[in-house]
XYZ file of C-alpha atoms in Angstrom:
656
model
C -50.630 0.895 14.602
C -52.718 1.351 11.477
C -51.195 3.546 8.808
C -53.116 6.403 7.145
C -54.607 5.432 3.804
C -51.972 7.148 1.655
C -49.094 5.764 3.729
C -50.702 2.324 3.627
C -50.871 2.367 -0.156
C -47.321 3.688 -0.387
C -46.050 0.900 1.856
C -47.834 -1.685 -0.250
C -46.604 -0.105 -3.487
C -43.063 -0.212 -2.156
C -43.210 -3.839 -0.964
C -44.998 -5.550 -3.860
C -42.353 -4.946 -6.591
C -39.788 -6.617 -4.340
C -41.863 -9.784 -4.004
C -39.829 -12.767 -5.254
C -42.137 -13.730 -8.113
C -39.552 -16.000 -9.691
C -39.344 -18.149 -6.568
C -43.132 -18.340 -6.341
C -43.204 -19.477 -9.982
C -40.642 -22.153 -9.204
C -42.663 -23.294 -6.195
C -45.737 -23.534 -8.391
C -43.900 -25.682 -10.939
C -42.607 -28.009 -8.218
C -46.041 -28.315 -6.600
C -47.723 -28.972 -9.953
C -45.426 -31.978 -10.360
C -45.608 -33.236 -6.792
C -49.278 -32.800 -5.949
C -50.377 -35.083 -8.756
C -47.979 -37.881 -7.822
C -47.538 -39.099 -4.256
C -46.902 -35.882 -2.333
C -49.189 -33.590 -0.367
C -49.190 -29.928 0.524
C -49.487 -29.028 4.216
C -50.210 -25.362 4.908
C -50.291 -23.496 8.206
C -50.407 -19.835 9.162
C -50.181 -17.871 12.385
C -53.023 -15.770 13.676
C -52.435 -12.999 11.155
C -51.986 -15.212 8.084
C -54.411 -18.078 8.723
C -56.843 -16.609 6.195
C -54.236 -16.688 3.433
C -53.394 -20.302 4.299
C -57.067 -21.272 4.166
C -57.479 -19.460 0.854
C -54.703 -21.471 -0.822
C -55.935 -24.858 0.361
C -59.538 -24.081 -0.574
C -58.508 -22.893 -4.048
C -56.577 -26.082 -4.660
C -59.371 -28.257 -3.336
C -61.856 -26.500 -5.649
C -59.615 -27.010 -8.656
C -59.055 -30.657 -7.902
C -62.723 -31.332 -7.280
C -63.699 -29.691 -10.553
C -61.298 -31.772 -12.608
C -62.068 -35.128 -10.961
C -58.429 -36.133 -11.187
C -56.664 -38.401 -8.735
C -53.912 -36.300 -7.181
C -52.554 -36.907 -3.733
C -54.565 -35.352 -0.922
C -53.921 -31.796 0.202
C -53.995 -31.449 3.947
C -55.615 -28.266 5.225
C -53.958 -26.501 8.143
C -55.745 -26.549 11.463
C -58.625 -24.132 11.883
C -58.682 -21.480 14.604
C -60.570 -23.561 17.149
C -58.228 -26.499 16.659
C -55.237 -24.218 17.105
C -56.624 -22.956 20.394
C -57.353 -26.465 21.634
C -53.889 -27.756 20.780
C -52.269 -24.700 22.317
C -54.164 -25.341 25.539
C -53.131 -29.000 25.594
C -49.533 -28.753 24.373
C -48.491 -25.137 24.896
C -47.942 -22.446 22.235
C -45.340 -24.538 20.431
C -47.598 -27.558 20.023
C -50.251 -26.173 17.714
C -48.885 -27.652 14.502
C -45.842 -29.836 15.137
C -47.913 -32.720 16.509
C -50.030 -32.756 13.367
C -46.967 -32.578 11.118
C -45.455 -35.530 12.985
C -48.657 -37.523 12.538
C -49.344 -36.931 8.855
C -46.121 -35.606 7.312
C -44.038 -37.901 5.149
C -40.940 -37.494 2.972
C -41.708 -35.751 -0.299
C -44.547 -33.643 1.147
C -44.287 -29.859 1.075
C -44.941 -27.859 4.240
C -45.762 -24.193 3.561
C -45.743 -21.913 6.619
C -47.033 -18.324 6.634
C -46.005 -15.837 9.301
C -45.885 -12.059 9.183
C -43.344 -11.945 12.007
C -41.315 -15.042 11.200
C -40.956 -15.952 14.863
C -44.245 -17.687 15.773
C -43.293 -20.518 18.181
C -45.902 -22.923 16.793
C -44.696 -22.462 13.207
C -41.041 -22.754 14.224
C -41.836 -26.065 15.895
C -43.704 -27.194 12.779
C -40.714 -26.271 10.608
C -38.392 -28.301 12.823
C -40.763 -31.250 12.680
C -40.977 -31.000 8.894
C -37.211 -30.921 8.468
C -36.795 -33.896 10.818
C -39.293 -35.937 8.796
C -37.760 -35.069 5.414
C -40.483 -32.686 4.218
C -39.648 -29.749 1.973
C -40.292 -26.687 4.149
C -41.107 -23.331 2.560
C -41.993 -20.101 4.330
C -43.798 -16.856 3.521
C -42.626 -14.352 6.120
C -41.991 -10.731 6.892
C -38.580 -9.090 6.536
C -35.462 -11.243 6.549
C -33.575 -12.414 8.457
C -36.002 -14.163 10.756
C -36.026 -17.536 12.548
C -38.667 -19.177 10.343
C -36.863 -18.271 7.116
C -33.623 -19.633 8.588
C -35.295 -22.942 9.503
C -36.920 -23.403 6.090
C -35.446 -24.863 2.915
C -36.544 -21.753 1.025
C -38.387 -18.576 1.940
C -40.094 -15.606 0.310
C -39.657 -12.679 2.685
C -41.697 -9.489 2.318
C -39.656 -6.360 2.936
C -42.221 -4.334 4.884
C -42.286 -3.140 8.490
C -46.068 -3.186 9.008
C -47.724 -6.550 9.677
C -50.809 -5.663 7.645
C -48.630 -4.816 4.620
C -46.865 -8.168 4.965
C -50.191 -10.001 5.164
C -51.556 -8.232 2.091
C -48.389 -9.165 0.180
C -48.872 -12.734 1.375
C -52.364 -12.656 -0.104
C -50.888 -11.620 -3.453
C -48.211 -14.308 -3.100
C -50.846 -16.970 -2.460
C -52.733 -15.933 -5.603
C -49.510 -16.002 -7.638
C -48.574 -19.410 -6.251
C -51.968 -20.847 -7.080
C -51.817 -19.342 -10.579
C -48.383 -20.904 -11.115
C -49.646 -24.304 -9.958
C -52.648 -23.940 -12.241
C -50.506 -22.952 -15.240
C -48.014 -25.797 -14.907
C -50.639 -28.371 -13.980
C -52.872 -27.436 -16.918
C -50.096 -28.350 -19.314
C -49.376 -31.702 -17.760
C -52.324 -33.020 -15.721
C -53.623 -36.233 -17.290
C -57.086 -36.679 -18.717
C -59.667 -37.342 -16.004
C -59.944 -40.884 -14.668
C -56.662 -42.097 -16.182
C -53.889 -43.723 -14.200
C -51.103 -41.513 -15.567
C -49.311 -39.049 -13.319
C -47.283 -35.910 -13.811
C -43.504 -36.254 -13.816
C -41.257 -38.725 -15.573
C -40.058 -41.816 -13.776
C -36.449 -42.931 -13.594
C -35.872 -46.491 -12.399
C -32.442 -46.989 -10.836
C -31.264 -50.591 -10.444
C -28.197 -51.514 -8.450
C -26.375 -52.331 -5.259
C -26.722 -50.117 -2.200
C -24.010 -49.219 0.304
C -23.766 -46.881 3.278
C -21.294 -44.027 2.854
C -19.976 -42.407 6.024
C -17.737 -39.340 6.232
C -15.891 -38.517 9.450
C -14.665 -34.946 9.160
C -12.590 -32.853 11.512
C -9.540 -30.642 11.869
C -5.994 -31.923 11.498
C -3.448 -29.332 12.647
C -0.764 -31.522 14.255
C 0.948 -34.894 13.950
C 0.773 -37.660 16.530
C 3.902 -38.107 18.706
C 3.438 -41.868 18.328
C 3.754 -41.898 14.543
C 3.886 -39.429 11.649
C 0.114 -39.403 11.242
C -2.308 -36.479 11.592
C -4.412 -36.128 14.725
C -8.066 -35.385 13.932
C -10.067 -33.269 16.387
C -13.580 -31.865 16.468
C -14.928 -34.743 14.418
C -18.462 -35.207 13.186
C -20.018 -38.044 11.199
C -22.292 -37.781 8.161
C -24.070 -40.713 6.538
C -25.669 -40.992 3.102
C -26.773 -43.786 0.771
C -23.924 -45.077 -1.365
C -23.663 -47.014 -4.603
C -26.901 -47.044 -6.548
C -28.486 -45.377 -3.521
C -26.376 -42.285 -4.107
C -27.376 -42.236 -7.781
C -31.035 -42.383 -6.737
C -30.577 -39.532 -4.253
C -28.865 -37.409 -6.916
C -31.723 -38.120 -9.314
C -34.333 -37.297 -6.673
C -32.954 -33.754 -6.440
C -34.792 -33.043 -9.709
C -38.348 -32.307 -8.513
C -40.129 -33.219 -11.764
C -38.779 -36.774 -11.711
C -40.161 -39.694 -9.720
C -37.444 -42.100 -8.657
C -37.795 -45.835 -8.046
C -34.795 -47.761 -6.719
C -34.657 -51.538 -7.268
C -31.945 -52.865 -5.000
C -30.923 -55.183 -2.197
C -30.557 -53.658 1.277
C -28.728 -55.475 4.071
C -30.662 -56.829 6.992
C -28.683 -54.934 9.631
C -28.546 -51.506 11.343
C -26.568 -49.870 8.477
C -29.187 -51.235 6.074
C -31.991 -49.821 8.212
C -30.244 -46.438 8.221
C -29.852 -46.512 4.430
C -33.545 -47.318 4.045
C -34.499 -44.388 6.268
C -32.252 -42.024 4.301
C -33.760 -43.195 1.014
C -37.288 -42.801 2.357
C -36.450 -39.299 3.569
C -35.288 -38.423 0.051
C -38.710 -39.362 -1.320
C -37.416 -42.413 -3.222
C -39.613 -45.442 -3.784
C -37.549 -48.488 -2.759
C -38.198 -52.018 -4.021
C -35.938 -54.244 -1.923
C -35.107 -57.691 -3.310
C -32.773 -58.787 -0.500
C -33.832 -61.590 1.843
C -30.528 -61.828 3.762
C -27.069 -60.294 3.957
C -25.468 -57.229 5.487
C -24.667 -53.758 4.194
C -21.184 -52.656 3.074
C -20.088 -49.464 4.842
C -17.530 -47.191 3.173
C -15.975 -44.774 5.668
C -13.810 -41.818 4.724
C -11.801 -39.807 7.256
C -11.437 -36.241 5.956
C -9.879 -32.940 6.950
C -9.572 -29.672 5.005
C -11.692 -31.190 2.225
C -9.140 -33.968 1.708
C -9.518 -37.676 2.378
C -6.873 -38.895 4.829
C -8.048 -42.482 5.058
C -10.756 -44.769 3.740
C -11.732 -48.097 5.238
C -14.473 -50.477 4.101
C -16.357 -52.909 6.313
C -16.736 -56.550 5.423
C -20.280 -57.437 4.427
C -21.958 -60.824 4.229
C -23.160 -61.806 0.749
C -26.781 -60.964 0.107
C -29.480 -63.308 -1.103
C -32.038 -61.886 -3.510
C -35.615 -63.068 -3.605
C -38.064 -63.319 -6.516
C -38.817 -60.285 -8.649
C -41.973 -58.490 -7.446
C -44.597 -57.597 -10.056
C -44.129 -53.965 -9.057
C -40.691 -53.951 -10.722
C -42.221 -54.754 -14.119
C -44.914 -52.133 -13.552
C -42.361 -49.446 -12.737
C -40.113 -50.381 -15.663
C -43.082 -50.155 -18.037
C -43.813 -46.667 -16.660
C -40.202 -45.454 -16.806
C -38.931 -42.752 -19.145
C -35.403 -44.088 -18.591
C -33.615 -46.842 -16.678
C -30.204 -46.595 -15.023
C -28.232 -49.629 -13.837
C -25.527 -48.794 -11.281
C -23.630 -52.021 -10.646
C -21.454 -52.100 -7.524
C -20.562 -55.780 -7.676
C -22.960 -57.190 -5.072
C -24.759 -59.484 -7.492
C -28.010 -57.783 -8.406
C -27.167 -57.623 -12.127
C -26.941 -61.444 -12.210
C -30.600 -61.809 -11.142
C -32.082 -63.746 -14.091
C -35.643 -62.434 -13.896
C -34.423 -58.877 -13.373
C -32.193 -59.159 -16.451
C -35.178 -60.367 -18.473
C -37.220 -57.395 -17.270
C -34.399 -54.974 -18.090
C -33.995 -56.465 -21.566
C -37.686 -55.947 -22.220
C -37.551 -52.394 -20.866
C -34.585 -51.507 -23.096
C -36.774 -52.017 -26.177
C -38.933 -48.974 -25.447
C -36.824 -46.545 -23.415
C -33.163 -45.580 -22.973
C -31.244 -47.794 -20.583
C -27.863 -46.635 -19.272
C -25.526 -49.257 -17.788
C -22.706 -48.340 -15.397
C -20.825 -51.666 -15.032
C -18.582 -53.111 -12.315
C -15.726 -55.625 -12.705
C -17.548 -58.052 -10.372
C -20.895 -57.545 -12.082
C -22.641 -58.802 -15.193
C -22.351 -57.368 -18.678
C -25.095 -55.069 -20.038
C -28.376 -56.541 -21.251
C -29.285 -56.460 -24.967
C -30.658 -53.141 -26.168
C -28.712 -51.016 -23.681
C -28.562 -47.493 -25.128
C -25.330 -46.427 -23.444
C -22.721 -48.324 -21.418
C -20.403 -46.077 -19.397
C -17.456 -47.976 -17.883
C -14.540 -45.975 -16.551
C -11.024 -46.725 -17.759
C -10.320 -49.315 -15.032
C -13.565 -51.130 -15.785
C -12.898 -50.966 -19.523
C -9.456 -52.515 -18.990
C -11.057 -55.348 -17.032
C -13.849 -56.091 -19.507
C -11.766 -55.646 -22.655
C -8.651 -57.408 -21.395
C -6.719 -54.566 -23.015
C -4.169 -53.179 -20.513
C -1.662 -50.540 -21.371
C -1.613 -46.737 -21.418
C -4.538 -44.706 -20.150
C -4.532 -42.309 -23.054
C -7.220 -41.358 -25.550
C -6.079 -43.796 -28.238
C -6.027 -46.757 -25.841
C -9.422 -45.892 -24.366
C -10.821 -45.543 -27.882
C -9.598 -49.057 -28.743
C -11.129 -50.419 -25.537
C -14.434 -48.724 -26.351
C -14.397 -50.280 -29.829
C -13.746 -53.715 -28.343
C -16.605 -53.399 -25.869
C -18.960 -51.978 -28.510
C -18.274 -55.070 -30.645
C -18.564 -57.495 -27.710
C -21.590 -56.098 -25.896
C -25.176 -55.924 -27.246
C -25.303 -52.151 -26.750
C -25.778 -49.167 -29.036
C -23.056 -46.927 -27.631
C -20.058 -47.331 -25.327
C -18.561 -44.327 -23.569
C -15.441 -44.686 -21.454
C -15.319 -42.075 -18.722
C -11.805 -40.791 -18.158
C -12.011 -38.639 -15.022
C -10.255 -35.297 -15.499
C -9.804 -36.116 -19.191
C -13.528 -36.265 -19.956
C -14.891 -39.215 -21.941
C -14.763 -40.911 -25.333
C -17.812 -42.323 -27.152
C -18.003 -45.057 -29.807
C -21.282 -45.524 -31.675
C -20.119 -48.477 -33.784
C -17.016 -50.618 -33.878
C -15.615 -48.939 -37.004
C -16.755 -45.379 -36.333
C -14.650 -42.403 -35.382
C -14.553 -41.655 -31.666
C -16.323 -38.676 -30.154
C -13.931 -37.144 -27.627
C -15.639 -35.090 -24.902
C -13.024 -33.067 -23.025
C -13.630 -31.293 -19.759
C -11.895 -28.652 -17.722
C -9.908 -29.758 -14.643
C -12.090 -29.719 -11.546
C -10.806 -29.580 -7.990
C -13.082 -30.976 -5.325
C -14.580 -34.118 -3.839
C -15.055 -36.623 -6.670
C -17.152 -39.061 -4.618
C -20.360 -39.611 -6.602
C -19.153 -37.878 -9.767
C -19.664 -41.067 -11.781
C -23.183 -41.440 -10.407
C -23.946 -37.813 -11.264
C -22.700 -38.425 -14.800
C -24.819 -41.564 -15.146
C -27.980 -39.888 -13.847
C -27.547 -36.900 -16.150
C -26.912 -39.153 -19.166
C -30.075 -41.181 -18.501
C -32.271 -38.116 -18.032
C -30.856 -36.427 -21.114
C -31.486 -39.519 -23.250
C -35.035 -39.590 -21.881
C -35.471 -36.044 -23.215
C -34.849 -37.403 -26.727
C -31.301 -36.099 -27.076
C -28.695 -38.161 -28.990
C -26.016 -40.097 -27.120
C -23.351 -37.568 -28.112
C -25.254 -34.713 -26.473
C -26.176 -36.860 -23.485
C -22.520 -37.655 -22.843
C -21.372 -34.064 -23.304
C -24.074 -32.819 -20.923
C -23.284 -35.548 -18.406
C -19.554 -34.792 -18.402
C -20.292 -31.118 -17.778
C -22.757 -32.038 -15.028
C -20.184 -34.234 -13.272
C -17.586 -31.470 -13.508
C -19.916 -28.913 -11.948
C -20.834 -31.446 -9.255
C -17.174 -31.873 -8.269
C -16.474 -28.129 -8.361
C -19.524 -27.491 -6.177
C -18.370 -29.785 -3.379
C -19.579 -33.228 -4.458
C -21.695 -35.095 -1.892
C -21.491 -32.209 0.576
C -24.119 -30.398 -1.535
C -26.721 -33.161 -1.578
C -29.058 -31.055 0.547
C -29.026 -28.231 -2.037
C -30.927 -28.026 -5.359
C -29.021 -29.247 -8.414
C -26.374 -26.924 -9.738
C -26.546 -28.250 -13.276
C -29.958 -28.618 -14.866
C -30.867 -31.586 -17.027
C -32.004 -30.310 -20.446
C -35.799 -30.382 -20.220
C -36.712 -27.569 -22.568
C -36.191 -24.886 -19.944
C -35.185 -21.573 -21.509
C -32.996 -18.811 -20.103
C -35.870 -17.240 -18.152
C -36.657 -20.451 -16.281
C -32.965 -21.109 -15.797
C -32.669 -17.698 -14.160
C -35.656 -18.497 -11.930
C -34.042 -21.758 -10.829
C -30.766 -20.024 -10.043
C -32.545 -17.407 -7.945
C -34.584 -20.117 -6.209
C -31.283 -21.530 -4.988
C -30.386 -18.134 -3.532
C -27.746 -17.559 -6.208
C -27.063 -14.605 -8.525
C -28.006 -14.116 -12.170
C -25.669 -12.025 -14.314
C -26.704 -10.568 -17.667
C -24.947 -8.788 -20.520
C -26.174 -7.644 -23.908
C -24.951 -6.605 -27.333
C -24.893 -7.562 -31.001
C -21.935 -9.986 -30.699
C -21.488 -9.932 -34.455
C -18.163 -11.611 -35.378
C -17.052 -12.837 -31.941
C -13.631 -11.512 -30.988
C -11.289 -11.435 -27.987
C -13.004 -8.340 -26.585
C -16.318 -10.184 -26.419
C -14.695 -13.188 -24.759
C -12.995 -11.004 -22.164
C -16.289 -9.271 -21.315
C -18.196 -12.537 -20.940
C -15.487 -14.265 -18.944
C -15.365 -11.392 -16.454
C -19.163 -11.266 -16.266
C -19.529 -14.975 -15.476
C -17.147 -14.698 -12.535
C -19.487 -12.181 -10.875
C -22.341 -14.632 -10.300
C -23.690 -18.137 -10.676
C -25.252 -18.001 -14.149
C -24.682 -15.708 -17.135
C -27.506 -14.923 -19.566
C -26.463 -13.050 -22.711
C -29.125 -10.916 -24.423
C -28.433 -10.324 -28.116
C -30.069 -8.049 -30.685
C -32.066 -9.764 -33.406
C -31.008 -9.395 -37.024
C -33.624 -6.683 -37.555
C -32.451 -4.735 -34.501
C -28.791 -4.982 -35.537
C -29.723 -3.636 -38.966
C -31.448 -0.635 -37.435
C -28.554 0.069 -35.066
C -25.520 -0.772 -37.194
C -26.780 -0.278 -40.742
C -28.357 -2.310 -43.499
C -25.216 -4.389 -44.156
C -25.212 -5.779 -40.643
C -25.184 -8.266 -39.080
C -22.524 -10.316 -40.794
C -23.570 -13.404 -38.812
C -27.286 -14.133 -38.391
C -28.944 -14.281 -34.967
C -29.266 -18.076 -34.829
C -25.571 -18.601 -35.452
C -24.608 -15.797 -33.067
C -26.757 -17.384 -30.359
C -25.302 -20.834 -31.024
C -21.716 -19.553 -30.822
C -22.383 -17.778 -27.541
C -24.229 -20.754 -26.045
C -21.235 -22.973 -26.864
C -18.993 -20.954 -24.532
C -18.419 -22.578 -21.147
C -19.103 -19.353 -19.285
C -22.448 -18.631 -20.995
C -25.458 -20.392 -19.460
C -28.199 -19.068 -21.729
C -28.903 -16.721 -24.643
C -31.964 -14.512 -25.222
C -32.691 -12.789 -28.561
C -34.666 -9.518 -28.442
C -36.037 -7.413 -31.275
C -36.130 -3.953 -29.681
C -33.375 -1.346 -29.980
C -32.747 -1.529 -26.233
C -32.820 -4.553 -23.917
C -35.272 -2.927 -21.474
C -38.149 -5.346 -22.109
C -36.085 -8.502 -21.916
C -34.304 -7.228 -18.809
C -37.670 -6.616 -17.125
C -38.522 -10.265 -17.773
C -35.101 -11.603 -16.791
C -34.573 -9.341 -13.739
C -30.829 -10.018 -13.398
C -29.071 -9.405 -10.109
C -26.059 -7.963 -11.932
C -26.006 -6.130 -15.283
C -22.571 -6.017 -16.896
C -21.185 -3.662 -19.523
C -17.682 -3.076 -20.861
C -15.292 -0.698 -19.128
C -15.635 1.836 -21.917
C -18.908 2.889 -20.243
C -17.305 3.348 -16.816
C -17.644 7.146 -16.889
C -21.177 7.207 -18.341
C -24.672 6.707 -16.986
C -25.891 3.354 -18.259
C -29.312 3.731 -19.882
C -30.712 0.631 -18.168
C -29.376 1.522 -14.702
C -32.661 2.841 -13.285
C -34.514 -0.248 -14.488
C -31.957 -2.670 -13.030
C -31.852 -0.840 -9.715
C -35.670 -0.821 -9.461
C -35.623 -4.468 -8.341
C -32.419 -4.195 -6.340
C -30.011 -5.180 -9.097
C -26.539 -3.757 -9.608
C -24.932 -2.284 -12.721
C -21.204 -2.885 -13.031
C -18.519 -2.450 -15.649
C -15.694 -4.889 -16.264
C -12.231 -4.261 -17.721
C -12.352 -3.207 -21.350
C -9.990 -4.897 -23.798
C -8.855 -2.089 -26.138
C -8.211 -2.536 -29.812
C -11.145 -4.860 -30.500
C -14.174 -3.644 -32.419
C -16.396 -5.561 -34.806
C -17.104 -2.435 -36.879
C -13.399 -1.607 -37.239
C -12.635 -5.218 -38.098
C -15.285 -5.277 -40.841
C -13.901 -2.026 -42.289
C -10.382 -3.463 -42.245
C -11.529 -6.619 -44.020
C -13.394 -4.560 -46.619
C -10.325 -2.400 -47.192
C -8.078 -5.430 -47.627
C -10.541 -6.943 -50.063
C -10.661 -3.671 -52.020
C -6.866 -3.467 -52.134
C -6.755 -6.853 -53.820
C-alpha cells in the first residue's frame, strides 16, 4: 500500500535520523583500505533494492575508471535477467549463492540489500559468503530479521513500509560511497604506481594447530576422580605465529603476510585453509614435516587438560624472492618463534637483518629458537624465556626480571628488551645501565591463550606508528589485558576490542565501538583539579558501557562559566590527566558553554551526570533521546567540589 504524500514524508523523516551513519562511515573506511589492495566488493539486492545495488557498483566503477588506479576488481551483482535465469535453473535460493561460490574469496566484502531481510536468494548468498570467509554486510529493513542475523554486521532501517526502507537504502548507498571516496582520497596512491593502501605487517614464525574441545562437566567418573565431559564440541584455529597473524588480520587497514613452515599433513592443510579464510597471505617454506597439534579440553571456561601431538621435524626450503619483496614493503616485522627451527634459516636471518635497518622489528623468542637478529627494535621474552637465555634463575620478581633484561640487552644486538611478566605487566630496559621502565597492569581473569601474541602484534603495530618503545609496551600490555578479559581466542571472530593507536580520535573510536554493536558512554564537565568526586563519577560511567568519552570545557568556556580566575589547570593538562585514567577511553574538548554540539557529533548511547541532578531535567536530555540514547545519573559523592576546594585553599593561603 502506498502512503499519502504527507505520511510518506513523515515516515521518511522519522526513519532517516535513525540511520546508523557511524557504521556506514566505518564500512567506507574499511572498503577504502580493502578495495585498493587484494579484496573485491560483491553487491546484490533483491527485487526492490537492485537499483540501489547497481548504483553503488556503478559509482565505484566510475571513480576507479577516472583515476586510472589499479585497485582490485569490483564485481557487480547479477542483473535482473540473470537473476531470473538462475532462479529458473536453481530455484529461488540459487540466484546469487552459485556466483558467490564461484568468485568469492577470503577478504572480499559481500554487501546484500533487502527491504524485507528474508529474501531466500540473499540468505543463501550470505551463507555462502560466511562459508567462504567473506565479510558479509547487510542493508535491511527493521531488525531482527534473518539476513541481519546471518551477516557479520547490518544497518537496519526502522520503517514499516518497503518503499521507505528502499529510499533510506538509497541514502545509505550515497553515504557509503561518500565515505569510501573520503577515505580513499586521503590514501590512494598516485596513478600508475605500485603502492597500495594499508600498511603491511610481516609475521615470521612457526605454525601450529590449536584445538579446543569444550563441554559441560557436572559429575565425576565412578572409575576415577576425574570430571566427565558431555556435550562436547571442537574448535580449531591457527596456533603459534599463525595465531599472531590472525590477531593482526583483525585490523582491517593492515595487510598481513605470514612467512612460516606448514606441515605436510591434514592438520597442516586445515591450518592453511584457516589462514586463507582470514585473508592472510602465506609464504610457506616447508618442504617436509608434520604439524604440531595443541589440544585443550575445557569446561566452564577452564582448561581441564592439555595434550600435544608429536610432530616430525620440518625441512625448510630456499627463501623465495617474494619474502624479500614483502619485507621491503613492510611497515613492521614480527618474529614469533615457537621452536620449530624457522629462526635458524640463514637466508631468512639475513633478510630480517636487512629489514631491521629500515623498520621496527619485534622478536618474541623461544628457548629452542635462535637469538634476535641485529637491529631488532624490541625483544619481548617472558620470564621463563629470559631465565633460559640469561642463565639467571632465582625469584620471579621485578628486581630479578630487571637484571635479566639488562643481561639480555647487553648480550643481544637489540635496542630494547622487555620481559613480559603475565599478571605483573612488563619491564623494559633501553640500555644496560639505564633505569627500568615498569609497566604494571590490572589482574585479568580469562583465557590467556594468545595473550603473548596479542601483546607482540600490538607492540609491532604501535612501533610502526612511530611511537617510542615505552609507549608501545604500555599499549601492548593494556591490549593483552583487554584480550584476556574479553575471552581470549574465543573472540577471534569479533572486531578488535583494543585499537592500535593510528591517529584515531574519540569520534572514530566511538564509531568503531558502535560498529561492534557495543555502547558508547559520555560525560562532560570542567574537571578542573581532579578529585575523588570526579573519579567516582567516571568509574561508575565506564561500567555502564564499552567505551567512555569525556567531553571537557575549553579554557575559554571554563572562564565564561566559572569566572576569569578559572580554570586552575589548562585544558591540555586536564585532557591528559583524564586520558591517563584506565576507565577513560577518549577525551573531547569543546568551546561552547554547553556540550550540545559535541554530543550531536558523538551521539553517545548513554549520557551520564552526577546524582545531584537526579531530581532535575537534564538540559541535553531531548538531544540525547532524539537518536535513541539514554540519560542516566550515577551516585553522587558528597563533600567534593572544585570551587569549594579552591576557596578553602585561598582561605588557608590568606590565613598564613
